[in-house]
Amino acid sequence: MASLTTAPLVIRQAQVLLPDGAMALRDVRVENGAIAQISPDLPPTPDDILIDAAGLTLLPGAIDPQVHFREPGLEYKEDLFTASCACAQGGITSFLEMPNTRPLTITQDALDDKLRRASEKCLVNYGFFIGATPENLPDLRTAHPVCGIKVFMGSMHGPLLVNDDDALERIFYRDLSDPNYENRLIAVHAEDMARILQRREKYAGVSDPAIHSVIQDNEAALIATKRALVLSKKYQRRLHILHLSTGEEAELLRQDKPAWVTAEVTPQHLLLNTYAYETIGTLAQMNPPLRSPQDNAILWQALIDGVLDFIATDHAPHTLEEKAQTYPNTPSGMPGVETSLPLMLTQAAKGRCTVAQVMNWMSTAVAKAYKIPNKGAIAPGYDADLVLVDLSTYRPVQRETLKTKCGWSPFEGWDLTGWPVVTIVGGQVVFDHGTLNTAVRGQALRFE
């Protein structure tokens, strides 16, 4: 295990994913937290820490743009330390975290508290959303540093639920006559709360968790996405659609997607569907819910075609005790940061996509959309956030090896390749052949 140090690293003889998408056998030198050189052969100096990467593939560290790490207030499910350990083991070197903690991240003070906690606890880089309420418009415009504004249009209760037309209009408003008027990204959880409430009443008393996908149906998602798109176009407001889950939404964006709109999809909405309720029950329950195999296929094609821009996990852990309750008393959400990269690299191994596409969806495109400088590529001058993966070995997802505090995965038993072997954050080895270096600390992300 490499110790916490500022000494130069030389990663030797890795198959390196270059910015043009090609793979080439290269040495990579890291100095002062950044990539300094890439060459077929870099003679090491006596001060270098050498990493033998023979047989391994070097990729840019993954950036997970939607996670719920539960701190402060819900640390019994997860906390920033355990979640960042899970990230490091999963090859995720940066994350963007959501505001539905306790207290809610809806003020500068709450944001500052999270940044302080992360600086003390996080093994990887971090950024945070500010949450929108009907009342906190000034905070939405001035809170800093934030990656964007999170709007829950549905699947939420309390102050973070924003399903009123007037409140949404105020949040999306931008003075188009003022070139300096801020166009801060708005990320929406797009489900229509009115439809969900009507359908909850209709199906009250049903305890089969599969009813969750019936209650929060495709139409509930489509209504909200259309609503957000109308407001985004009205004010040319930068819009991001979180965890898009339906074929109908994908086809809507295929026909009508302004240049300033992006959308993401989760591995679970690509790889799991409503049949999962039969095998894993409430562990399959999330918001928005799992959909049909047909939705899986349409989402895959939309991702390949660039209609969907990147991948997020929506890591939202709950304890097994909470998940063991009877629906509808079970909470929605599942963990994902440890499995997302191997899941997608396994799909590449199956020929559904390429490794270069996976890393565009999980790193390069995320850095571009959120304007995170110097991340998302292996090139001189870029930050040394890197992951060495083994694309030749398969092993199953096992509950006992997970670092997430909740201790389970909806993909338990799946045989995957592309598991991280070494993860590097800011030029420091944070994960090495199964061992975490918990002395490493990530940095607060910048958003240009």
Coordinates of C-alpha atoms in Angstrom, one line a residue:
M1 CA 0.0 0.0 0.0
A2 CA 1.5 3.4 -1.0
S3 CA 1.7 5.8 1.9
L4 CA 0.3 9.3 1.9
T5 CA 3.0 11.2 0.1
T6 CA 3.7 14.0 -2.4
A7 CA 6.4 11.9 -4.1
P8 CA 5.9 11.4 -7.9
L9 CA 4.1 8.4 -9.1
V10 CA 5.0 6.4 -12.2
I11 CA 2.3 4.1 -13.5
R12 CA 4.1 1.6 -15.6
Q13 CA 2.9 -0.3 -18.7
A14 CA -0.8 0.2 -18.4
Q15 CA -3.3 0.1 -21.3
V16 CA -4.2 3.8 -21.1
L17 CA -7.5 5.2 -22.4
L18 CA -6.3 8.3 -24.3
P19 CA -8.5 11.4 -24.8
D20 CA -9.3 10.4 -28.4
G21 CA -10.7 7.1 -27.2
A22 CA -7.8 4.9 -28.3
M23 CA -6.1 2.5 -26.0
A24 CA -2.3 2.4 -25.9
L25 CA 0.4 0.8 -23.8
R26 CA 1.9 3.8 -21.9
D27 CA 3.7 4.9 -18.7
V28 CA 2.1 7.8 -16.9
R29 CA 4.0 10.2 -14.5
V30 CA 2.1 12.0 -11.8
E31 CA 3.6 15.0 -10.1
N32 CA 2.1 17.4 -7.5
G33 CA -1.4 15.8 -8.0
A34 CA -1.5 16.2 -11.8
I35 CA -0.6 14.2 -14.8
A36 CA 2.9 15.3 -15.9
Q37 CA 3.9 13.0 -18.7
I38 CA 2.5 10.1 -20.8
S39 CA 5.0 8.1 -22.9
P40 CA 5.7 4.6 -24.1
D41 CA 8.6 4.5 -21.7
L42 CA 9.4 6.8 -18.8
P43 CA 12.6 6.0 -17.0
P44 CA 11.9 6.2 -13.3
T45 CA 14.0 8.3 -10.9
P46 CA 15.0 7.1 -7.4
D47 CA 12.3 9.2 -5.8
D48 CA 9.4 7.8 -7.8
I49 CA 6.8 5.5 -6.4
L50 CA 6.3 2.8 -9.1
I51 CA 2.9 1.2 -9.8
D52 CA 3.2 -2.0 -11.9
A53 CA 0.1 -1.8 -14.1
A54 CA 1.0 -4.7 -16.4
G55 CA -2.3 -6.4 -17.6
L56 CA -4.4 -3.5 -16.2
T57 CA -6.3 -0.7 -17.9
L58 CA -5.9 3.0 -16.7
L59 CA -9.0 5.1 -16.9
P60 CA -10.0 8.5 -15.7
G61 CA -11.5 8.4 -12.3
A62 CA -15.3 8.1 -12.4
I63 CA -17.4 11.1 -11.3
D64 CA -20.7 10.2 -9.8
P65 CA -23.1 13.2 -10.3
Q66 CA -25.9 12.1 -8.1
V67 CA -25.5 10.5 -4.6
H68 CA -27.3 10.7 -1.3
F69 CA -24.6 10.2 1.4
R70 CA -27.0 10.8 4.4
E71 CA -24.7 13.1 6.5
P72 CA -25.7 15.1 8.5
G73 CA -28.7 13.6 10.3
L74 CA -29.0 10.1 8.9
E75 CA -25.6 8.7 9.5
Y76 CA -27.0 5.3 10.7
K77 CA -27.6 4.6 7.0
E78 CA -24.3 6.1 5.6
D79 CA -21.9 8.9 6.3
L80 CA -19.4 10.8 4.3
F81 CA -16.5 8.6 5.4
T82 CA -18.1 5.3 4.7
A83 CA -19.6 6.5 1.4
S84 CA -16.2 7.9 0.2
C85 CA -14.5 4.6 1.2
A86 CA -17.1 2.9 -1.0
C87 CA -16.4 5.4 -3.8
A88 CA -12.7 4.7 -3.6
Q89 CA -13.2 1.0 -3.8
G90 CA -15.6 1.5 -6.8
G91 CA -13.2 3.7 -8.8
I92 CA -15.2 6.9 -8.2
T93 CA -12.8 9.7 -7.5
S94 CA -15.4 12.6 -7.3
F95 CA -19.1 12.8 -6.3
L96 CA -21.9 15.4 -6.3
E97 CA -24.2 15.0 -3.3
M98 CA -27.9 15.8 -2.8
P99 CA -29.5 18.2 -0.3
N100 CA -32.1 15.9 1.4
T101 CA -30.1 15.5 4.6
R102 CA -31.1 16.7 8.1
P103 CA -30.9 19.6 8.2
L104 CA -31.7 20.2 4.5
T105 CA -28.9 21.8 2.4
I106 CA -31.0 24.9 1.6
T107 CA -28.8 27.6 3.0
Q108 CA -25.2 28.8 2.8
D109 CA -24.7 27.7 6.5
A110 CA -25.9 24.2 5.8
L111 CA -23.7 24.0 2.7
D112 CA -20.6 25.3 4.6
D113 CA -21.2 22.6 7.3
K114 CA -21.2 19.9 4.6
L115 CA -18.1 21.2 3.0
R116 CA -16.4 21.2 6.4
R117 CA -17.5 17.7 7.2
A118 CA -16.3 16.5 3.8
S119 CA -12.9 18.1 4.1
E120 CA -12.4 16.2 7.4
K121 CA -13.8 12.8 6.2
C122 CA -13.8 12.3 2.4
L123 CA -11.2 10.1 0.8
V124 CA -12.4 11.4 -2.7
N125 CA -13.3 14.8 -4.2
Y126 CA -16.7 16.3 -3.4
G127 CA -19.3 18.8 -4.4
F128 CA -22.8 19.6 -3.2
F129 CA -26.2 20.7 -4.6
I130 CA -28.3 23.4 -3.0
G131 CA -31.9 22.3 -2.5
A132 CA -34.8 24.4 -3.8
T133 CA -37.8 25.2 -1.7
P134 CA -40.7 27.6 -2.5
E135 CA -39.1 30.1 -0.2
N136 CA -35.2 30.1 -0.6
L137 CA -34.8 31.8 -3.9
P138 CA -32.0 34.2 -2.6
D139 CA -29.9 31.2 -1.4
L140 CA -30.4 29.5 -4.8
R141 CA -28.7 32.4 -6.5
T142 CA -25.9 33.1 -4.1
A143 CA -24.9 29.8 -2.4
H144 CA -21.3 28.9 -3.2
P145 CA -19.7 26.7 -4.3
V146 CA -22.5 24.5 -5.6
C147 CA -22.7 22.3 -8.7
G148 CA -26.4 23.2 -9.2
I149 CA -29.9 23.6 -7.8
K150 CA -31.8 20.4 -7.0
V151 CA -35.6 20.5 -7.5
F152 CA -37.8 17.7 -6.3
M153 CA -40.9 17.9 -8.5
G154 CA -42.2 14.7 -6.9
S155 CA -41.3 11.7 -4.6
M156 CA -40.6 14.1 -1.7
H157 CA -42.4 15.7 1.2
G158 CA -41.7 18.7 3.3
P159 CA -40.0 21.9 2.2
L160 CA -38.0 20.2 -0.7
L161 CA -41.2 19.3 -2.6
V162 CA -41.7 22.0 -5.3
N163 CA -44.7 21.0 -7.3
D164 CA -46.4 24.4 -7.5
D165 CA -46.4 26.1 -10.8
D166 CA -45.7 29.6 -9.4
A167 CA -42.8 28.3 -7.3
L168 CA -41.2 26.4 -10.2
E169 CA -41.6 29.5 -12.4
R170 CA -39.7 31.6 -9.8
I171 CA -36.9 29.1 -9.6
F172 CA -36.5 28.8 -13.4
Y173 CA -36.8 32.5 -14.1
R174 CA -33.9 34.2 -15.9
D175 CA -33.8 37.7 -17.2
L176 CA -32.9 37.1 -20.9
S177 CA -32.2 40.8 -21.4
D178 CA -29.3 40.7 -18.9
P179 CA -26.3 38.9 -20.2
N180 CA -24.8 38.6 -16.7
Y181 CA -27.9 37.1 -15.2
E182 CA -26.8 33.8 -13.7
N183 CA -27.8 30.6 -15.5
R184 CA -27.0 28.1 -12.7
L185 CA -27.8 24.5 -13.5
I186 CA -31.2 23.2 -12.3
A187 CA -31.3 19.4 -11.8
V188 CA -34.8 18.0 -11.5
H189 CA -36.3 14.8 -10.0
A190 CA -39.0 14.7 -12.6
E191 CA -42.1 12.9 -11.3
D192 CA -45.6 14.5 -11.1
M193 CA -46.7 14.5 -7.4
A194 CA -50.4 15.0 -8.2
R195 CA -50.5 11.9 -10.3
I196 CA -48.5 9.9 -7.7
L197 CA -50.9 10.9 -4.9
Q198 CA -54.0 10.0 -7.0
R199 CA -52.5 6.6 -7.8
R200 CA -51.4 5.9 -4.2
E201 CA -55.1 6.3 -3.3
K202 CA -56.2 4.0 -6.1
Y203 CA -53.8 1.3 -5.0
A204 CA -54.0 1.7 -1.3
G205 CA -53.7 -1.5 0.6
V206 CA -51.6 -3.3 -2.0
S207 CA -48.5 -4.6 -0.3
D208 CA -46.7 -6.2 -3.3
P209 CA -43.7 -3.9 -3.8
A210 CA -44.1 -4.3 -7.6
I211 CA -47.1 -1.9 -7.3
H212 CA -44.5 0.8 -6.8
S213 CA -43.8 0.9 -10.5
V214 CA -47.5 1.0 -11.2
I215 CA -48.2 3.9 -8.8
Q216 CA -45.3 6.0 -9.9
D217 CA -45.8 5.1 -13.6
N218 CA -44.2 6.2 -16.8
E219 CA -46.8 8.9 -17.2
A220 CA -46.0 10.5 -13.9
A221 CA -42.4 10.9 -15.1
L222 CA -43.3 12.1 -18.5
I223 CA -45.6 14.8 -17.2
A224 CA -42.9 16.3 -15.0
T225 CA -40.2 16.1 -17.6
K226 CA -42.4 17.9 -20.1
R227 CA -43.1 20.6 -17.5
A228 CA -39.4 21.2 -16.7
L229 CA -38.6 21.3 -20.4
V230 CA -41.2 24.0 -21.0
L231 CA -39.8 26.2 -18.3
S232 CA -36.2 25.6 -19.4
K233 CA -37.1 26.7 -23.0
K234 CA -39.0 29.7 -21.8
Y235 CA -36.0 31.1 -19.9
Q236 CA -33.2 29.2 -21.8
R237 CA -32.4 27.9 -18.4
R238 CA -29.7 25.2 -18.0
L239 CA -31.6 22.0 -17.2
H240 CA -30.4 18.6 -16.2
I241 CA -32.9 15.7 -15.9
L242 CA -31.8 13.3 -13.1
H243 CA -32.2 9.5 -13.4
L244 CA -34.4 9.6 -16.5
S245 CA -36.2 6.2 -16.4
T246 CA -38.7 5.9 -19.2
G247 CA -38.7 5.2 -22.9
E248 CA -41.3 8.0 -23.3
E249 CA -39.0 10.6 -21.8
A250 CA -36.1 9.4 -23.9
E251 CA -38.2 9.7 -27.1
L252 CA -39.4 13.2 -26.0
L253 CA -35.7 14.3 -25.7
R254 CA -34.8 12.7 -29.0
Q255 CA -37.4 15.0 -30.6
D256 CA -37.0 18.1 -28.4
K257 CA -33.7 18.6 -26.6
P258 CA -32.3 22.1 -26.5
A259 CA -28.5 22.5 -26.5
W260 CA -28.6 23.6 -22.8
V261 CA -30.4 20.4 -21.6
T262 CA -28.7 17.3 -20.4
A263 CA -30.0 14.0 -19.0
E264 CA -28.6 11.1 -17.1
V265 CA -29.5 7.4 -16.5
T266 CA -28.6 5.0 -13.8
P267 CA -27.2 1.5 -14.2
Q268 CA -30.2 0.1 -12.4
H269 CA -32.6 1.7 -15.0
L270 CA -30.5 0.2 -17.8
L271 CA -29.9 -3.3 -16.2
L272 CA -32.8 -3.9 -13.8
N273 CA -36.5 -3.9 -14.6
T274 CA -39.8 -4.8 -12.9
Y275 CA -39.0 -8.5 -12.9
A276 CA -36.4 -7.7 -10.1
Y277 CA -39.3 -7.4 -7.6
E278 CA -39.8 -11.2 -8.0
T279 CA -36.2 -11.9 -6.9
I280 CA -35.1 -9.1 -4.6
G281 CA -38.4 -7.6 -3.4
T282 CA -38.2 -4.2 -1.8
L283 CA -34.4 -4.0 -2.5
A284 CA -35.6 -3.2 -6.0
Q285 CA -37.7 -0.2 -4.8
M286 CA -36.4 3.2 -5.8
N287 CA -37.6 6.6 -7.1
P288 CA -38.3 6.8 -10.0
P289 CA -39.1 3.1 -10.0
L290 CA -37.7 0.4 -12.2
R291 CA -39.5 0.1 -15.5
S292 CA -40.2 -2.5 -18.2
P293 CA -37.6 -4.4 -20.3
Q294 CA -38.8 -2.3 -23.2
D295 CA -37.8 0.8 -21.3
N296 CA -34.4 -0.7 -20.7
A297 CA -33.9 -1.2 -24.4
I298 CA -35.0 2.4 -25.3
L299 CA -32.8 3.9 -22.6
W300 CA -29.8 1.9 -23.8
Q301 CA -30.3 3.2 -27.4
A302 CA -30.8 6.7 -26.2
L303 CA -27.5 6.5 -24.3
I304 CA -25.6 5.1 -27.2
D305 CA -27.1 7.8 -29.5
G306 CA -26.2 10.7 -27.2
V307 CA -29.8 11.6 -26.3
L308 CA -28.8 10.7 -22.7
D309 CA -25.5 12.3 -21.7
F310 CA -24.1 10.4 -18.8
I311 CA -24.5 8.0 -15.9
A312 CA -25.2 8.5 -12.2
T313 CA -25.9 6.0 -9.5
D314 CA -28.4 7.8 -7.3
H315 CA -26.7 6.0 -4.4
A316 CA -29.4 6.1 -1.8
P317 CA -28.7 3.6 1.0
H318 CA -31.2 2.3 3.6
T319 CA -30.7 -0.4 6.2
L320 CA -31.8 -3.9 5.6
E321 CA -34.1 -3.5 8.6
E322 CA -35.8 -0.6 6.9
K323 CA -36.1 -2.5 3.6
A324 CA -37.5 -5.5 5.4
Q325 CA -40.7 -3.7 6.3
T326 CA -43.9 -4.2 4.3
Y327 CA -44.7 -2.0 1.3
P328 CA -45.6 0.9 1.3
N329 CA -43.7 1.4 4.6
T330 CA -40.4 0.6 2.9
P331 CA -38.1 3.4 1.9
S332 CA -37.1 3.9 -1.8
G333 CA -33.4 3.8 -2.8
M334 CA -30.5 1.5 -3.3
P335 CA -26.7 1.8 -3.0
G336 CA -24.5 1.9 -6.2
V337 CA -21.1 3.6 -6.0
E338 CA -19.2 0.4 -5.6
T339 CA -20.8 -1.4 -8.5
S340 CA -21.5 1.2 -11.2
L341 CA -18.1 1.1 -12.9
P342 CA -17.8 -2.7 -13.0
L343 CA -21.4 -3.0 -14.1
M344 CA -20.8 -0.7 -17.1
L345 CA -17.4 -2.2 -18.0
T346 CA -19.0 -5.6 -18.0
Q347 CA -21.5 -4.3 -20.5
A348 CA -18.6 -3.1 -22.6
A349 CA -17.1 -6.6 -22.4
K350 CA -20.3 -8.0 -23.7
G351 CA -20.1 -5.7 -26.7
R352 CA -23.1 -3.4 -25.8
C353 CA -20.8 -0.4 -25.8
T354 CA -17.0 0.4 -25.6
V355 CA -14.8 1.2 -22.7
A356 CA -14.3 4.7 -24.2
Q357 CA -18.0 5.2 -24.2
V358 CA -18.4 4.1 -20.6
M359 CA -15.7 6.5 -19.4
N360 CA -17.3 9.4 -21.4
W361 CA -20.6 8.6 -19.7
M362 CA -19.0 8.2 -16.3
S363 CA -16.3 10.9 -16.3
T364 CA -15.7 13.1 -19.3
A365 CA -19.2 14.2 -20.0
V366 CA -20.0 14.7 -16.3
A367 CA -17.0 17.1 -16.0
K368 CA -18.1 18.9 -19.1
A369 CA -21.7 19.3 -18.0
Y370 CA -20.9 20.5 -14.5
K371 CA -17.9 22.6 -15.7
I372 CA -15.4 20.9 -13.5
P373 CA -12.0 21.9 -14.7
N374 CA -9.1 19.5 -15.3
K375 CA -11.0 16.3 -14.8
G376 CA -12.4 13.5 -17.0
A377 CA -9.4 12.7 -19.2
I378 CA -5.9 11.2 -19.0
A379 CA -3.8 14.0 -20.5
P380 CA -0.9 16.2 -19.3
G381 CA -2.1 19.0 -17.0
Y382 CA -5.2 17.1 -15.9
D383 CA -5.8 16.2 -12.3
A384 CA -4.4 12.8 -11.4
D385 CA -7.8 11.2 -10.5
L386 CA -7.3 7.8 -12.0
V387 CA -8.4 4.2 -11.7
L388 CA -6.6 1.0 -12.7
V389 CA -9.1 -1.8 -13.6
D390 CA -8.8 -5.4 -14.4
L391 CA -10.8 -6.2 -17.5
S392 CA -9.7 -9.9 -17.7
T393 CA -11.0 -11.1 -14.3
Y394 CA -14.6 -11.7 -13.3
R395 CA -15.8 -11.9 -9.7
P396 CA -19.3 -11.7 -8.1
V397 CA -20.7 -8.8 -6.2
Q398 CA -20.5 -10.0 -2.6
R399 CA -22.2 -8.3 0.4
E400 CA -19.4 -8.9 2.8
T401 CA -16.8 -7.0 0.7
L402 CA -18.9 -3.8 0.4
K403 CA -17.8 -0.6 2.1
T404 CA -21.1 1.1 2.1
K405 CA -22.6 1.2 5.6
C406 CA -25.9 -0.3 4.5
G407 CA -24.1 -3.5 3.6
W408 CA -26.1 -4.7 0.6
S409 CA -26.4 -4.3 -3.2
P410 CA -29.3 -5.0 -5.6
F411 CA -26.6 -6.6 -7.8
E412 CA -25.5 -9.2 -5.3
G413 CA -24.3 -12.3 -7.1
W414 CA -23.8 -10.6 -10.5
D415 CA -20.5 -11.7 -12.0
L416 CA -18.7 -8.6 -13.1
T417 CA -15.4 -7.6 -14.7
G418 CA -13.6 -4.2 -14.6
W419 CA -13.2 -4.1 -10.8
P420 CA -10.9 -1.4 -9.6
V421 CA -7.4 -2.6 -8.5
V422 CA -5.9 0.8 -7.7
T423 CA -7.7 4.2 -7.3
I424 CA -5.7 7.4 -7.2
V425 CA -7.2 10.8 -6.0
G426 CA -5.1 13.9 -6.6
G427 CA -2.0 11.9 -7.2
Q428 CA -2.4 9.9 -4.0
V429 CA -3.1 6.1 -3.8
V430 CA -6.4 5.8 -1.9
F431 CA -7.2 2.2 -2.8
D432 CA -4.7 -0.5 -3.6
H433 CA -5.5 -4.2 -4.2
G434 CA -8.3 -4.3 -1.6
T435 CA -6.8 -2.0 1.0
L436 CA -8.0 1.6 1.6
N437 CA -5.6 4.4 2.6
T438 CA -7.9 6.3 4.9
A439 CA -5.4 9.1 5.4
V440 CA -6.0 10.5 2.0
R441 CA -8.4 13.4 1.7
G442 CA -10.1 14.6 -1.5
Q443 CA -10.7 18.2 -2.4
A444 CA -13.7 20.4 -2.9
L445 CA -14.6 20.5 -6.6
R446 CA -14.6 23.7 -8.5
F447 CA -17.4 24.6 -10.9
E448 CA -16.5 27.2 -13.6

